[in-house]
């Protein structure tokens, strides 16, 4: 096994404001692929090195964000700085019933312009990566040219034997229409050799008549390794021509915040799978980590809340 195993992510990490309108707001940051990158860096046991490719601006907030990402354990030499652009921003407001509502300011964020150069740092070092991770949100934020570049990069990596992982996070509001999203996800699934499928998102995107149909369709995907996540219901996993395994999730009596459930599952899964565990064992660890994360507030839980898992 290579040491370290080099994993590159592409996506967007946004600034987070959490609180009540015109009241006190807590600042933080997060994003789906970013959350996975941080948890993977924590769980890799020193054997996995994690790069986060994205773009930021040249403003003070961008520099402070990058400083914090380094403390989170991420390698940052794939980050581009685009003068005049800013990081995206989202606000979480909790209403009187405890429901969380999200508002986004990301239409002109720096990350959208990552591929607006002849060769990105990610592409320039394409020979280096043992694995590459992206999601439906990584694709959604890019213009069509950027999507094409990202998918061509992923295909080239897969063709030379690297592991290409696609997480099917589908957020309808980020897409001009569902047909464009379906086409882009289908192209992503065609270049992936590991697909992490949230059954609910597969259902919403492809419009199956029921969750059972969505799961059955996911089981037919022509992808080497497929993991199907179904919330508290057992997780399904199959690799190559092997059988489907059904791996129970953990019982969580007090679900505090489901943010980053799938993101942390992905990191737990890959932290084991990339180091040679079986798909079943990797899924079991993914379920354990996700169960821990949803029992705490926030996308990235404190390190000491998961110390016994490391
Ligand atoms: P996503 O967060 O991508 O929407 P899911 O809701 O399916 O995906 O959750 C991802 C993972 O988080 C599940 O596979 C499981 O491991 C864990 N999980 C989610 N909800 C629960 C729950 N209520 N109890 C135990 N584990 C859960």
Short mmCIF file of C-alpha atoms and ligand atoms in Angstrom, two decimals:
data_model
loop_
_atom_site.label_atom_id
_atom_site.label_comp_id
_atom_site.label_asym_id
_atom_site.label_seq_id
_atom_site.Cartn_x
_atom_site.Cartn_y
_atom_site.Cartn_z
CA UNK A 1 0.00 0.00 0.00
CA UNK A 2 1.22 3.49 -0.76
CA UNK A 3 2.18 5.66 2.15
CA UNK A 4 0.69 8.15 2.38
CA UNK A 5 -2.36 7.43 0.22
CA UNK A 6 -2.96 10.72 -1.58
CA UNK A 7 -6.58 11.80 -1.88
CA UNK A 8 -7.71 14.97 -3.67
CA UNK A 9 -11.15 16.52 -3.24
CA UNK A 10 -12.81 19.18 -5.36
CA UNK A 11 -15.64 21.31 -4.03
CA UNK A 12 -16.67 24.43 -2.19
CA UNK A 13 -16.37 25.30 1.47
CA UNK A 14 -18.51 28.26 2.45
CA UNK A 15 -18.61 30.63 5.36
CA UNK A 16 -21.45 29.82 7.76
CA UNK A 17 -23.52 32.22 9.85
CA UNK A 18 -25.66 30.52 12.45
CA UNK A 19 -28.18 32.36 14.61
CA UNK A 20 -31.19 34.67 14.50
CA UNK A 21 -31.72 37.51 12.04
CA UNK A 22 -30.25 40.74 13.43
CA UNK A 23 -29.38 38.81 16.59
CA UNK A 24 -26.13 37.15 17.56
CA UNK A 25 -24.58 35.08 14.77
CA UNK A 26 -21.94 32.45 15.21
CA UNK A 27 -19.43 32.21 12.36
CA UNK A 28 -18.15 28.91 11.04
CA UNK A 29 -17.56 27.22 7.67
CA UNK A 30 -18.48 24.02 5.89
CA UNK A 31 -19.56 22.25 2.74
CA UNK A 32 -20.24 18.62 1.79
CA UNK A 33 -16.90 17.62 0.22
CA UNK A 34 -15.03 19.77 2.72
CA UNK A 35 -16.66 17.96 5.66
CA UNK A 36 -15.68 14.62 4.13
CA UNK A 37 -12.10 15.79 3.57
CA UNK A 38 -11.74 16.87 7.22
CA UNK A 39 -13.18 13.63 8.60
CA UNK A 40 -11.02 11.58 6.23
CA UNK A 41 -7.92 13.43 7.36
CA UNK A 42 -8.89 12.68 10.99
CA UNK A 43 -9.66 8.99 10.38
CA UNK A 44 -6.80 8.10 8.05
CA UNK A 45 -4.50 7.10 10.88
CA UNK A 46 -1.65 9.11 9.33
CA UNK A 47 -1.71 6.82 6.28
CA UNK A 48 -3.93 9.09 4.19
CA UNK A 49 -3.08 12.64 3.12
CA UNK A 50 -5.98 14.81 2.06
CA UNK A 51 -5.87 17.74 -0.38
CA UNK A 52 -8.76 20.16 -0.84
CA UNK A 53 -8.98 21.78 -4.27
CA UNK A 54 -11.17 24.85 -4.47
CA UNK A 55 -10.90 28.59 -5.08
CA UNK A 56 -10.97 31.47 -2.65
CA UNK A 57 -10.54 35.21 -3.04
CA UNK A 58 -7.63 37.37 -1.92
CA UNK A 59 -9.63 39.02 0.88
CA UNK A 60 -8.98 38.71 4.62
CA UNK A 61 -11.81 36.21 5.15
CA UNK A 62 -10.41 33.92 2.47
CA UNK A 63 -6.98 33.98 4.06
CA UNK A 64 -8.42 33.28 7.50
CA UNK A 65 -10.47 30.39 6.11
CA UNK A 66 -7.39 28.85 4.54
CA UNK A 67 -5.51 29.20 7.79
CA UNK A 68 -8.23 27.25 9.56
CA UNK A 69 -8.37 24.55 6.88
CA UNK A 70 -4.67 23.94 7.44
CA UNK A 71 -5.39 23.48 11.15
CA UNK A 72 -8.10 21.00 10.13
CA UNK A 73 -5.35 18.88 8.59
CA UNK A 74 -5.89 19.61 4.91
CA UNK A 75 -3.14 20.16 2.34
CA UNK A 76 -3.92 23.40 0.55
CA UNK A 77 -1.52 23.74 -2.35
CA UNK A 78 -4.37 23.04 -4.81
CA UNK A 79 -6.30 26.11 -3.66
CA UNK A 80 -6.52 28.91 -6.22
CA UNK A 81 -6.85 32.56 -5.17
CA UNK A 82 -8.94 34.62 -7.55
CA UNK A 83 -8.59 38.39 -7.02
CA UNK A 84 -11.93 40.11 -6.55
CA UNK A 85 -13.89 36.93 -5.82
CA UNK A 86 -15.13 35.91 -2.37
CA UNK A 87 -15.98 32.65 -0.62
CA UNK A 88 -19.64 31.62 -0.72
CA UNK A 89 -21.77 32.24 2.36
CA UNK A 90 -24.74 30.51 3.92
CA UNK A 91 -26.87 31.35 6.87
CA UNK A 92 -28.68 28.88 9.11
CA UNK A 93 -31.67 30.27 10.96
CA UNK A 94 -33.42 28.18 13.56
CA UNK A 95 -37.12 29.03 13.94
CA UNK A 96 -39.24 28.74 17.09
CA UNK A 97 -40.00 25.06 16.29
CA UNK A 98 -36.29 24.24 16.04
CA UNK A 99 -36.47 23.84 12.23
CA UNK A 100 -33.32 24.90 10.42
CA UNK A 101 -33.63 27.11 7.35
CA UNK A 102 -30.73 27.72 4.98
CA UNK A 103 -30.07 30.81 2.83
CA UNK A 104 -27.17 30.87 0.38
CA UNK A 105 -25.07 33.58 -1.23
CA UNK A 106 -22.87 31.60 -3.58
CA UNK A 107 -23.81 32.61 -7.15
CA UNK A 108 -20.57 34.50 -7.66
CA UNK A 109 -18.35 32.56 -5.28
CA UNK A 110 -14.70 31.95 -6.08
CA UNK A 111 -15.06 28.15 -6.23
CA UNK A 112 -17.29 28.39 -9.31
CA UNK A 113 -14.31 29.79 -11.24
CA UNK A 114 -11.81 27.10 -10.24
CA UNK A 115 -11.53 25.73 -13.78
CA UNK A 116 -11.37 29.15 -15.48
CA UNK A 117 -7.66 28.71 -16.26
CA UNK A 118 -5.86 26.60 -18.86
CA UNK A 119 -4.65 24.16 -16.21
CA UNK A 120 -5.62 24.04 -12.54
CA UNK A 121 -3.19 22.87 -9.84
CA UNK A 122 -5.40 19.79 -9.47
CA UNK A 123 -4.97 18.86 -13.13
CA UNK A 124 -1.30 19.81 -13.26
CA UNK A 125 -0.54 17.16 -10.64
CA UNK A 126 -2.97 14.55 -11.91
CA UNK A 127 -0.33 11.79 -11.79
CA UNK A 128 -0.08 12.20 -8.05
CA UNK A 129 -3.56 11.24 -6.86
CA UNK A 130 -4.41 7.76 -5.63
CA UNK A 131 -8.03 8.77 -5.20
CA UNK A 132 -10.27 11.66 -6.24
CA UNK A 133 -13.53 12.63 -4.56
CA UNK A 134 -16.30 14.88 -5.84
CA UNK A 135 -20.05 15.22 -5.40
CA UNK A 136 -23.20 16.37 -7.13
CA UNK A 137 -22.65 19.73 -5.43
CA UNK A 138 -19.08 19.98 -6.80
CA UNK A 139 -20.64 19.66 -10.26
CA UNK A 140 -23.63 21.89 -9.57
CA UNK A 141 -21.55 24.95 -8.70
CA UNK A 142 -19.53 24.80 -11.93
CA UNK A 143 -20.43 26.24 -15.32
CA UNK A 144 -20.76 23.65 -18.13
CA UNK A 145 -17.11 24.05 -19.18
CA UNK A 146 -15.95 23.43 -15.64
CA UNK A 147 -18.19 20.35 -15.37
CA UNK A 148 -16.65 18.97 -18.55
CA UNK A 149 -13.13 19.62 -17.27
CA UNK A 150 -13.88 17.99 -13.92
CA UNK A 151 -15.39 14.90 -15.54
CA UNK A 152 -12.55 14.57 -18.06
CA UNK A 153 -10.05 14.81 -15.21
CA UNK A 154 -11.92 12.12 -13.25
CA UNK A 155 -12.06 9.85 -16.30
CA UNK A 156 -8.32 10.19 -16.93
CA UNK A 157 -7.62 9.30 -13.32
CA UNK A 158 -9.84 6.28 -13.43
CA UNK A 159 -8.29 5.13 -16.69
CA UNK A 160 -4.89 5.02 -15.04
CA UNK A 161 -6.24 3.05 -12.08
CA UNK A 162 -6.87 5.71 -9.43
CA UNK A 163 -10.03 5.44 -7.32
CA UNK A 164 -12.71 7.93 -8.38
CA UNK A 165 -15.44 8.45 -5.81
CA UNK A 166 -18.72 10.24 -6.56
CA UNK A 167 -21.25 11.18 -3.88
CA UNK A 168 -24.70 11.84 -5.33
CA UNK A 169 -25.65 14.87 -3.23
CA UNK A 170 -28.50 16.43 -5.22
CA UNK A 171 -29.67 19.96 -4.39
CA UNK A 172 -32.39 20.96 -6.89
CA UNK A 173 -31.95 24.70 -6.27
CA UNK A 174 -28.38 24.58 -7.60
CA UNK A 175 -29.47 23.30 -11.02
CA UNK A 176 -31.15 25.23 -13.86
CA UNK A 177 -33.46 22.26 -14.42
CA UNK A 178 -33.69 18.60 -13.55
CA UNK A 179 -32.80 17.35 -17.05
CA UNK A 180 -29.42 19.10 -16.90
CA UNK A 181 -28.81 17.62 -13.46
CA UNK A 182 -29.77 14.11 -14.59
CA UNK A 183 -27.44 14.30 -17.55
CA UNK A 184 -24.54 15.55 -15.43
CA UNK A 185 -25.06 12.95 -12.68
CA UNK A 186 -25.26 10.18 -15.31
CA UNK A 187 -21.93 11.34 -16.75
CA UNK A 188 -20.43 11.42 -13.26
CA UNK A 189 -21.63 7.89 -12.53
CA UNK A 190 -20.06 6.78 -15.81
CA UNK A 191 -16.59 7.95 -14.69
CA UNK A 192 -16.84 6.87 -11.04
CA UNK A 193 -15.69 3.53 -9.77
CA UNK A 194 -17.14 4.09 -6.31
CA UNK A 195 -20.63 5.60 -6.07
CA UNK A 196 -21.97 6.73 -2.70
CA UNK A 197 -25.71 6.91 -3.24
CA UNK A 198 -28.15 8.52 -0.84
CA UNK A 199 -31.38 6.74 -1.75
CA UNK A 200 -33.51 9.87 -1.15
CA UNK A 201 -31.39 11.94 -3.56
CA UNK A 202 -31.46 9.19 -6.21
CA UNK A 203 -35.24 9.14 -5.89
CA UNK A 204 -35.57 12.92 -6.14
CA UNK A 205 -33.26 13.23 -9.13
CA UNK A 206 -34.48 10.36 -11.27
CA UNK A 207 -38.14 10.51 -10.22
CA UNK A 208 -38.74 6.87 -9.30
CA UNK A 209 -42.20 5.91 -8.09
CA UNK A 210 -40.96 4.90 -4.63
CA UNK A 211 -37.88 4.66 -2.46
CA UNK A 212 -37.83 0.90 -3.09
CA UNK A 213 -37.67 1.52 -6.83
CA UNK A 214 -34.86 4.06 -6.34
CA UNK A 215 -32.88 1.54 -4.30
CA UNK A 216 -33.49 -1.19 -6.88
CA UNK A 217 -32.29 1.15 -9.64
CA UNK A 218 -29.20 2.10 -7.63
CA UNK A 219 -28.45 -1.62 -7.31
CA UNK A 220 -28.43 -1.82 -11.11
CA UNK A 221 -25.91 0.99 -11.59
CA UNK A 222 -23.00 0.07 -13.79
CA UNK A 223 -20.38 1.23 -11.26
CA UNK A 224 -17.69 -1.03 -9.80
CA UNK A 225 -18.48 -0.30 -6.16
CA UNK A 226 -21.81 1.04 -4.91
CA UNK A 227 -22.89 2.03 -1.40
CA UNK A 228 -26.56 2.86 -0.83
CA UNK A 229 -27.35 4.96 2.25
CA UNK A 230 -30.87 4.96 3.65
CA UNK A 231 -30.76 6.99 6.88
CA UNK A 232 -31.31 4.67 9.85
CA UNK A 233 -32.14 1.67 7.61
CA UNK A 234 -29.28 -0.77 6.88
CA UNK A 235 -26.68 0.43 4.41
CA UNK A 236 -26.24 -1.66 1.26
CA UNK A 237 -22.84 -2.24 -0.33
CA UNK A 238 -21.51 -4.23 -3.26
CA UNK A 239 -18.07 -4.33 -4.86
CA UNK A 240 -17.37 -5.73 -8.31
CA UNK A 241 -19.21 -8.95 -9.02
CA UNK A 242 -19.53 -9.68 -5.28
CA UNK A 243 -22.84 -10.03 -3.45
CA UNK A 244 -24.83 -7.22 -1.85
CA UNK A 245 -24.22 -6.86 1.87
CA UNK A 246 -26.72 -5.23 4.19
CA UNK A 247 -24.88 -3.52 7.05
CA UNK A 248 -26.97 -2.32 10.03
CA UNK A 249 -26.60 1.29 11.14
CA UNK A 250 -26.00 2.17 14.78
CA UNK A 251 -28.90 2.92 17.09
CA UNK A 252 -28.83 6.63 17.90
CA UNK A 253 -31.30 7.42 20.67
CA UNK A 254 -30.72 11.16 20.58
CA UNK A 255 -30.30 12.51 17.03
CA UNK A 256 -29.19 16.10 17.62
CA UNK A 257 -28.26 17.32 14.11
CA UNK A 258 -28.11 15.22 10.93
CA UNK A 259 -25.85 17.73 9.14
CA UNK A 260 -22.91 15.89 7.56
CA UNK A 261 -24.32 12.39 8.22
CA UNK A 262 -23.57 11.32 4.66
CA UNK A 263 -20.35 13.34 4.48
CA UNK A 264 -18.92 11.69 7.58
CA UNK A 265 -20.15 8.26 6.46
CA UNK A 266 -18.18 8.74 3.23
CA UNK A 267 -15.01 9.63 5.14
CA UNK A 268 -15.36 6.70 7.51
CA UNK A 269 -15.97 4.35 4.61
CA UNK A 270 -13.00 5.58 2.58
CA UNK A 271 -10.67 5.73 5.57
CA UNK A 272 -11.05 1.98 5.84
CA UNK A 273 -11.60 0.98 2.22
CA UNK A 274 -8.55 2.87 0.88
CA UNK A 275 -6.45 1.01 3.44
CA UNK A 276 -7.69 -2.39 2.32
CA UNK A 277 -10.68 -3.19 4.55
CA UNK A 278 -13.56 -5.13 3.04
CA UNK A 279 -16.58 -3.13 1.82
CA UNK A 280 -18.61 -4.53 4.73
CA UNK A 281 -16.08 -3.51 7.38
CA UNK A 282 -15.65 -0.09 5.77
CA UNK A 283 -19.44 0.40 5.75
CA UNK A 284 -19.68 -0.60 9.37
CA UNK A 285 -17.10 2.03 10.29
CA UNK A 286 -18.84 4.64 8.13
CA UNK A 287 -22.08 3.92 9.99
CA UNK A 288 -20.31 4.24 13.35
CA UNK A 289 -18.77 7.58 12.48
CA UNK A 290 -22.01 8.99 11.03
CA UNK A 291 -23.91 7.87 14.14
CA UNK A 292 -21.41 9.78 16.28
CA UNK A 293 -21.66 12.90 14.14
CA UNK A 294 -25.47 13.08 14.23
CA UNK A 295 -25.41 12.83 18.02
CA UNK A 296 -23.58 16.20 18.13
CA UNK A 297 -24.36 19.68 16.88
CA UNK A 298 -22.66 21.01 13.75
CA UNK A 299 -21.11 19.51 10.63
CA UNK A 300 -17.64 19.03 12.10
CA UNK A 301 -17.82 17.68 15.64
CA UNK A 302 -14.98 18.28 18.13
CA UNK A 303 -12.07 15.89 17.75
CA UNK A 304 -12.39 14.72 21.34
CA UNK A 305 -16.00 13.65 20.67
CA UNK A 306 -14.67 11.00 18.28
CA UNK A 307 -11.28 10.24 19.83
CA UNK A 308 -12.25 6.63 20.60
CA UNK A 309 -12.94 6.05 16.88
CA UNK A 310 -9.49 7.12 15.72
P1 LIG B 1 -27.30 11.89 3.69
O1 LIG B 1 -26.76 12.52 4.96
O2 LIG B 1 -26.28 11.79 2.61
O3 LIG B 1 -28.62 12.47 3.28
P2 LIG B 1 -28.46 9.55 5.03
O4 LIG B 1 -29.55 10.33 5.67
O5 LIG B 1 -28.85 8.28 4.36
O6 LIG B 1 -27.56 10.35 4.00
O7 LIG B 1 -27.42 9.21 6.20
C1 LIG B 1 -26.09 8.87 5.96
C2 LIG B 1 -25.61 7.89 7.01
O8 LIG B 1 -25.77 8.45 8.31
C3 LIG B 1 -26.40 6.59 7.04
O9 LIG B 1 -25.91 5.67 6.10
C4 LIG B 1 -26.16 6.14 8.46
O10 LIG B 1 -24.87 5.57 8.58
C5 LIG B 1 -26.15 7.44 9.23
N1 LIG B 1 -27.49 7.79 9.74
C6 LIG B 1 -28.34 8.72 9.25
N2 LIG B 1 -29.47 8.79 10.01
C7 LIG B 1 -29.30 7.87 11.00
C8 LIG B 1 -30.09 7.47 12.13
N3 LIG B 1 -31.30 8.02 12.40
N4 LIG B 1 -29.60 6.52 12.95
C9 LIG B 1 -28.40 5.96 12.72
N5 LIG B 1 -27.60 6.30 11.69
C10 LIG B 1 -28.04 7.24 10.83
#
